[in-house]
Amino acid sequence: MKKKLSEIVEIIGGELCGDGEILISGLNRLDMAKEGDLCFAVDGHIEEAKTCAASAVIIPANYVGDFPKTSIKIENPKAAFSKLLEIFVPKIEIPQGVSDKAFVGKNVEIADDATIMPFAYVGDGAKIGNGAIIYPHTFIGHYSSIGEQTIIYSGVTIREYCKIGNRCVIHSSTVIGSDGFGFTTKDGVHTKVPQVGNVIVEDDVEIGANVGIDRAAMGSTVIGHGTKIDNLVHIAHNCKIGANCLIVAQTGISGSTTVGDNVTFGGQVGTVGHIKIGSNSIYAARSGITKNMPENFFGAGFPVQTHSEWLRNQVALQKVPALIKRVVQLEKKISEKEV
Amino acid sequence: MKKKLSEIVEIIGGELCGDGEILISGLNRLDMAKEGDLCFAVDGHIEEAKTCAASAVIIPANYVGDFPKTSIKIENPKAAFSKLLEIFVPKIEIPQGVSDKAFVGKNVEIADDATIMPFAYVGDGAKIGNGAIIYPHTFIGHYSSIGEQTIIYSGVTIREYCKIGNRCVIHSSTVIGSDGFGFTTKDGVHTKVPQVGNVIVEDDVEIGANVGIDRAAMGSTVIGHGTKIDNLVHIAHNCKIGANCLIVAQTGISGSTTVGDNVTFGGQVGTVGHIKIGSNSIYAARSGITKNMPENFFGAGFPVQTHSEWLRNQVALQKVPALIKRVVQLEKKISEKEV
Amino acid sequence: MKKKLSEIVEIIGGELCGDGEILISGLNRLDMAKEGDLCFAVDGHIEEAKTCAASAVIIPANYVGDFPKTSIKIENPKAAFSKLLEIFVPKIEIPQGVSDKAFVGKNVEIADDATIMPFAYVGDGAKIGNGAIIYPHTFIGHYSSIGEQTIIYSGVTIREYCKIGNRCVIHSSTVIGSDGFGFTTKDGVHTKVPQVGNVIVEDDVEIGANVGIDRAAMGSTVIGHGTKIDNLVHIAHNCKIGANCLIVAQTGISGSTTVGDNVTFGGQVGTVGHIKIGSNSIYAARSGITKNMPENFFGAGFPVQTHSEWLRNQVALQKVPALIKRVVQLEKKISEKEV
């Protein structure tokens, strides 16, 4: 896929500054650009653009300075670039409807414009909403439902009786509704507590790859609407995660923990179970949350403290080796005086 | 699925206190209950039950106080509730036998009452025991064996030559028998050390979702009988995990580490490799185990220490910023005296 | 599979010391050996071999001391043992070619001697190189390419437009090319930033099980040639990992981070995003890398410091509780003098 710069200007408009015969074979970021690439630069990135390896750059129309490379000056470089992305990246065609290589159980409701790809398994009594796309090797358990326009990527497991909302995206190899980690121990032998609840994922939730969200022992594990979950996150049984949270990769939320709305967990955060974490809060990466937390909290560290305390402590802890020496000095002086 | 409270009393027995015409449409936990739900409450939860949103509650027959909601008084509320769960939660039917949509290799032994679901792959020479259930999209490698009554959920990979015991449960997307992380490095180039061992999972083991248990370089990686493993756990090659251990989510056990019996690892624990961890021990969440450990140990922190030491240190470390100020004061006073 | 020790000597040569009638039923490590096993021992392991449970041991021809067990003395014990492994471990046969139970899309290029196993899905426009093996339940996305001699194990997802190099090994349930975790937030609502880039995995890369490597928002997430990645690792969008790195299990690399060549990350390491980590460095397990790092660095701790600083600090921090007591003593003495 190659286009002359002059052809590109015909598509997106703008003012061509330089040789329109230049052939563009790809679109790229400034820092990864190579010859044949076209990039875009907004204010704050113009200097970087001047020295990038791209053959041409789309820059803001209002840029007044000298620009040493072939460029297209245009009102909104980013919008123009997005338009080109659609042309340069070939569209993927996924045939609508139910593949004859898929397995569909009894009493399944599949909306007419849903897509079920080869090797997908849809269990008895499941429901697939309008415009939903079920990729290959996905398992939709018995009596589970997938909302409208929701995309389930390859290799996802959604166990029985779970509900996935509308406009959700669930990435590959993620498991929703696996049994919670619940055992009663007698004489050192662990006996499984039946996990008869489910998982409810509300609307507009995105869940990354290789995530595990366990079904409730009873009732539901809930992921609130608009919440976004990164890769390799663990959410244990009976958790209730609020709306519009951001949960970064490798975070683990222990069982029966309730998280409010608009809470951000940085990467590799952990929490104990059976606590309440207030809304509108941010917890820095690696935070270890060991107790109930108020709203509007900016936390860090393990055990968790305010982010400013944590910073202060980090600085102080670096001084401990020197502090020990100072105390030894003081003890020496005191004892001398005592002699 | 709806039943009158009076019908429910006919099923479970007990004394109906209130309107038997109330329609029950679901069973739920006290804290998640809504109208139409029936809940149960045991001692210690009666107060919560009084104000819950459920339409009715099953309470202990011996409860003497006043109870403001419609209730069923019965000897063992939990047992009665479990009985109802079987009625309200429709049973899932999985047809026994080998699906004609599954792939079965050469010289495979499948017990008559085992179940192999669509899109399962069973490699040459594999053995599937009585009552085992192999879900869709599972890969059972060549010459591997699955014990009796064992459930392998969708998307699980069990590589060649591995042995899974009886009555095990392995949750979705878990990988057993992937190659260990073993390389020899010469002039900065890493060359793979062949991983020709296997994994042996003994009886009554449960393994969560997205777990990775690597095959031994030689010999076997072993998971002892009755051990339960949570989601997203990593167990490296040549580890020997004892019996009846509990390994909570996101814990990582490095290669060739031996763990005794009845050891509990909290979430996000890590260990170095080639160490021995004694039996009958508990390691708190986030413990980092860096050396051989005795039996009957209650550990925490990184590097690991006794839990009590760790608590004491945590308290002390919070005081360091103040301590620095106090030492500055002392230095000032001393120097004044010296002048 | 059983062989007399005398038969084994016929195969590998060497000098038989003891009863050639002994039946060998398996090969094993010294520390896991049981009766019927044959082991090998090189210098430094002879003492262990003397007391191991194996029925016989292969030892170096040049060993002069007394050896109490039946043995085979041979020039290169390890080489002889490897030869026997090929005999005792039945070879796995995977029929070459494209299974009629696989799904292959339009305009797919599959080399004649590639292998596509049952239930594999290969999307439109994908390319599979010579000698590549695609296991069951793998998803090869549209327009993605798999290099020569590369092995993709069961349950792997490689999303659209990604490139996997030659001689790579990708273990089960790993996801390459899932959408990066990119959102713009307005009034608390998170809107997805299109992730239109891809992932490029260069030659000779090995990637463990349940790993997630996200596609770039634009351009490419890159894994450099010869790099080896362990299980459950997270690599976020737009990362560039150099050549011949070792990334141990459960490590997480945040978005747009650039890692040089020959960098080793121990287990459970984490990094912030948008930083540069210099080449020829080692970061100990649990390191938390929060800023740009130079080359040739040996780091540990969180926030990361030099490994020696970290060790010194760890020792010092254990002394803080005692230090507090000592300062209290000093304050007492000073105040006494002041009275």
PDB file of N, CA, C and O in Angstrom, chain A residues 251 264-270 282-289 298-301 304 307 310, chain B residues 286, chain C residues 302:
ATOM      1  N   THR A 251      -2.557  -6.312  39.284  1.00  0.00           N
ATOM      2  CA  THR A 251      -3.167  -6.001  40.579  1.00  0.00           C
ATOM      3  C   THR A 251      -4.040  -7.169  41.022  1.00  0.00           C
ATOM      4  O   THR A 251      -4.603  -7.877  40.188  1.00  0.00           O
ATOM      5  N   THR A 264      -8.552   4.402  41.054  1.00  0.00           N
ATOM      6  CA  THR A 264      -7.466   3.928  40.199  1.00  0.00           C
ATOM      7  C   THR A 264      -6.469   3.139  41.027  1.00  0.00           C
ATOM      8  O   THR A 264      -5.995   3.615  42.067  1.00  0.00           O
ATOM      9  N   PHE A 265      -6.193   1.919  40.596  1.00  0.00           N
ATOM     10  CA  PHE A 265      -5.126   1.125  41.205  1.00  0.00           C
ATOM     11  C   PHE A 265      -3.964   1.061  40.215  1.00  0.00           C
ATOM     12  O   PHE A 265      -4.149   0.597  39.087  1.00  0.00           O
ATOM     13  N   GLY A 266      -2.761   1.501  40.621  1.00  0.00           N
ATOM     14  CA  GLY A 266      -1.587   1.354  39.766  1.00  0.00           C
ATOM     15  C   GLY A 266      -1.232  -0.123  39.632  1.00  0.00           C
ATOM     16  O   GLY A 266      -1.893  -0.987  40.204  1.00  0.00           O
ATOM     17  N   GLY A 267      -0.183  -0.407  38.928  1.00  0.00           N
ATOM     18  CA  GLY A 267       0.190  -1.797  38.683  1.00  0.00           C
ATOM     19  C   GLY A 267       0.645  -2.513  39.939  1.00  0.00           C
ATOM     20  O   GLY A 267       1.161  -1.909  40.880  1.00  0.00           O
ATOM     21  N   GLN A 268       0.410  -3.824  39.990  1.00  0.00           N
ATOM     22  CA  GLN A 268       0.901  -4.697  41.067  1.00  0.00           C
ATOM     23  C   GLN A 268       0.421  -4.297  42.451  1.00  0.00           C
ATOM     24  O   GLN A 268       1.068  -4.596  43.461  1.00  0.00           O
ATOM     25  N   VAL A 269      -0.725  -3.632  42.511  1.00  0.00           N
ATOM     26  CA  VAL A 269      -1.343  -3.333  43.808  1.00  0.00           C
ATOM     27  C   VAL A 269      -1.946  -4.622  44.363  1.00  0.00           C
ATOM     28  O   VAL A 269      -2.301  -5.534  43.608  1.00  0.00           O
ATOM     29  N   GLY A 270      -2.020  -4.724  45.679  1.00  0.00           N
ATOM     30  CA  GLY A 270      -2.721  -5.837  46.303  1.00  0.00           C
ATOM     31  C   GLY A 270      -3.612  -5.330  47.414  1.00  0.00           C
ATOM     32  O   GLY A 270      -3.327  -4.281  48.013  1.00  0.00           O
ATOM     33  N   ILE A 282      -6.886   7.255  44.422  1.00  0.00           N
ATOM     34  CA  ILE A 282      -5.799   6.736  43.596  1.00  0.00           C
ATOM     35  C   ILE A 282      -4.822   6.004  44.497  1.00  0.00           C
ATOM     36  O   ILE A 282      -4.430   6.520  45.552  1.00  0.00           O
ATOM     37  N   TYR A 283      -4.446   4.818  44.099  1.00  0.00           N
ATOM     38  CA  TYR A 283      -3.431   4.061  44.829  1.00  0.00           C
ATOM     39  C   TYR A 283      -2.266   3.802  43.887  1.00  0.00           C
ATOM     40  O   TYR A 283      -2.450   3.227  42.814  1.00  0.00           O
ATOM     41  N   ALA A 284      -1.074   4.251  44.289  1.00  0.00           N
ATOM     42  CA  ALA A 284       0.112   4.134  43.437  1.00  0.00           C
ATOM     43  C   ALA A 284       0.483   2.665  43.241  1.00  0.00           C
ATOM     44  O   ALA A 284       0.071   1.796  44.009  1.00  0.00           O
ATOM     45  N   ALA A 285       1.288   2.415  42.224  1.00  0.00           N
ATOM     46  CA  ALA A 285       1.744   1.062  41.929  1.00  0.00           C
ATOM     47  C   ALA A 285       2.346   0.422  43.176  1.00  0.00           C
ATOM     48  O   ALA A 285       2.959   1.105  43.998  1.00  0.00           O
ATOM     49  N   ARG A 286       2.105  -0.876  43.364  1.00  0.00           N
ATOM     50  CA  ARG A 286       2.667  -1.654  44.476  1.00  0.00           C
ATOM     51  C   ARG A 286       2.017  -1.359  45.826  1.00  0.00           C
ATOM     52  O   ARG A 286       2.443  -1.921  46.849  1.00  0.00           O
ATOM     53  N   SER A 287       1.002  -0.488  45.850  1.00  0.00           N
ATOM     54  CA  SER A 287       0.328  -0.257  47.129  1.00  0.00           C
ATOM     55  C   SER A 287      -0.182  -1.589  47.665  1.00  0.00           C
ATOM     56  O   SER A 287      -0.623  -2.448  46.904  1.00  0.00           O
ATOM     57  N   GLY A 288      -0.105  -1.746  48.987  1.00  0.00           N
ATOM     58  CA  GLY A 288      -0.679  -2.916  49.646  1.00  0.00           C
ATOM     59  C   GLY A 288      -1.735  -2.448  50.630  1.00  0.00           C
ATOM     60  O   GLY A 288      -1.406  -1.863  51.664  1.00  0.00           O
ATOM     61  N   ILE A 289      -2.995  -2.636  50.290  1.00  0.00           N
ATOM     62  CA  ILE A 289      -4.092  -2.031  51.052  1.00  0.00           C
ATOM     63  C   ILE A 289      -4.612  -3.049  52.053  1.00  0.00           C
ATOM     64  O   ILE A 289      -5.110  -4.105  51.683  1.00  0.00           O
ATOM     65  N   PHE A 298      -5.238   9.470  48.328  1.00  0.00           N
ATOM     66  CA  PHE A 298      -4.123   9.232  47.415  1.00  0.00           C
ATOM     67  C   PHE A 298      -3.107   8.399  48.180  1.00  0.00           C
ATOM     68  O   PHE A 298      -2.391   8.923  49.029  1.00  0.00           O
ATOM     69  N   GLY A 299      -3.082   7.118  47.943  1.00  0.00           N
ATOM     70  CA  GLY A 299      -2.309   6.190  48.757  1.00  0.00           C
ATOM     71  C   GLY A 299      -1.115   5.602  48.037  1.00  0.00           C
ATOM     72  O   GLY A 299      -1.026   5.594  46.811  1.00  0.00           O
ATOM     73  N   ALA A 300      -0.184   5.087  48.855  1.00  0.00           N
ATOM     74  CA  ALA A 300       0.998   4.392  48.329  1.00  0.00           C
ATOM     75  C   ALA A 300       1.602   3.550  49.440  1.00  0.00           C
ATOM     76  O   ALA A 300       1.296   3.735  50.617  1.00  0.00           O
ATOM     77  N   GLY A 301       2.467   2.626  49.072  1.00  0.00           N
ATOM     78  CA  GLY A 301       3.230   1.854  50.045  1.00  0.00           C
ATOM     79  C   GLY A 301       2.471   0.662  50.603  1.00  0.00           C
ATOM     80  O   GLY A 301       1.281   0.486  50.358  1.00  0.00           O
ATOM     81  N   VAL A 304      -0.414   0.437  53.300  1.00  0.00           N
ATOM     82  CA  VAL A 304      -0.719   1.671  52.597  1.00  0.00           C
ATOM     83  C   VAL A 304      -0.711   2.875  53.543  1.00  0.00           C
ATOM     84  O   VAL A 304      -1.065   2.769  54.717  1.00  0.00           O
ATOM     85  N   HIS A 307       0.206   9.156  50.056  1.00  0.00           N
ATOM     86  CA  HIS A 307       1.325   9.186  49.118  1.00  0.00           C
ATOM     87  C   HIS A 307       2.434  10.103  49.625  1.00  0.00           C
ATOM     88  O   HIS A 307       3.626   9.793  49.506  1.00  0.00           O
ATOM     89  N   TRP A 310       4.343   8.449  52.359  1.00  0.00           N
ATOM     90  CA  TRP A 310       5.171   7.404  51.764  1.00  0.00           C
ATOM     91  C   TRP A 310       6.448   7.989  51.169  1.00  0.00           C
ATOM     92  O   TRP A 310       7.545   7.497  51.424  1.00  0.00           O
TER      93      TRP A 310
ATOM     94  N   ARG B 286       2.582 -11.001  50.185  1.00  0.00           N
ATOM     95  CA  ARG B 286       3.746 -10.196  49.806  1.00  0.00           C
ATOM     96  C   ARG B 286       5.054 -10.677  50.443  1.00  0.00           C
ATOM     97  O   ARG B 286       6.095 -10.044  50.224  1.00  0.00           O
TER      98      ARG B 286
ATOM     99  N   PHE C 302      12.739  -1.136  45.931  1.00  0.00           N
ATOM    100  CA  PHE C 302      11.701  -0.254  45.417  1.00  0.00           C
ATOM    101  C   PHE C 302      11.568   0.918  46.355  1.00  0.00           C
ATOM    102  O   PHE C 302      11.260   0.723  47.523  1.00  0.00           O
TER     103      PHE C 302
END
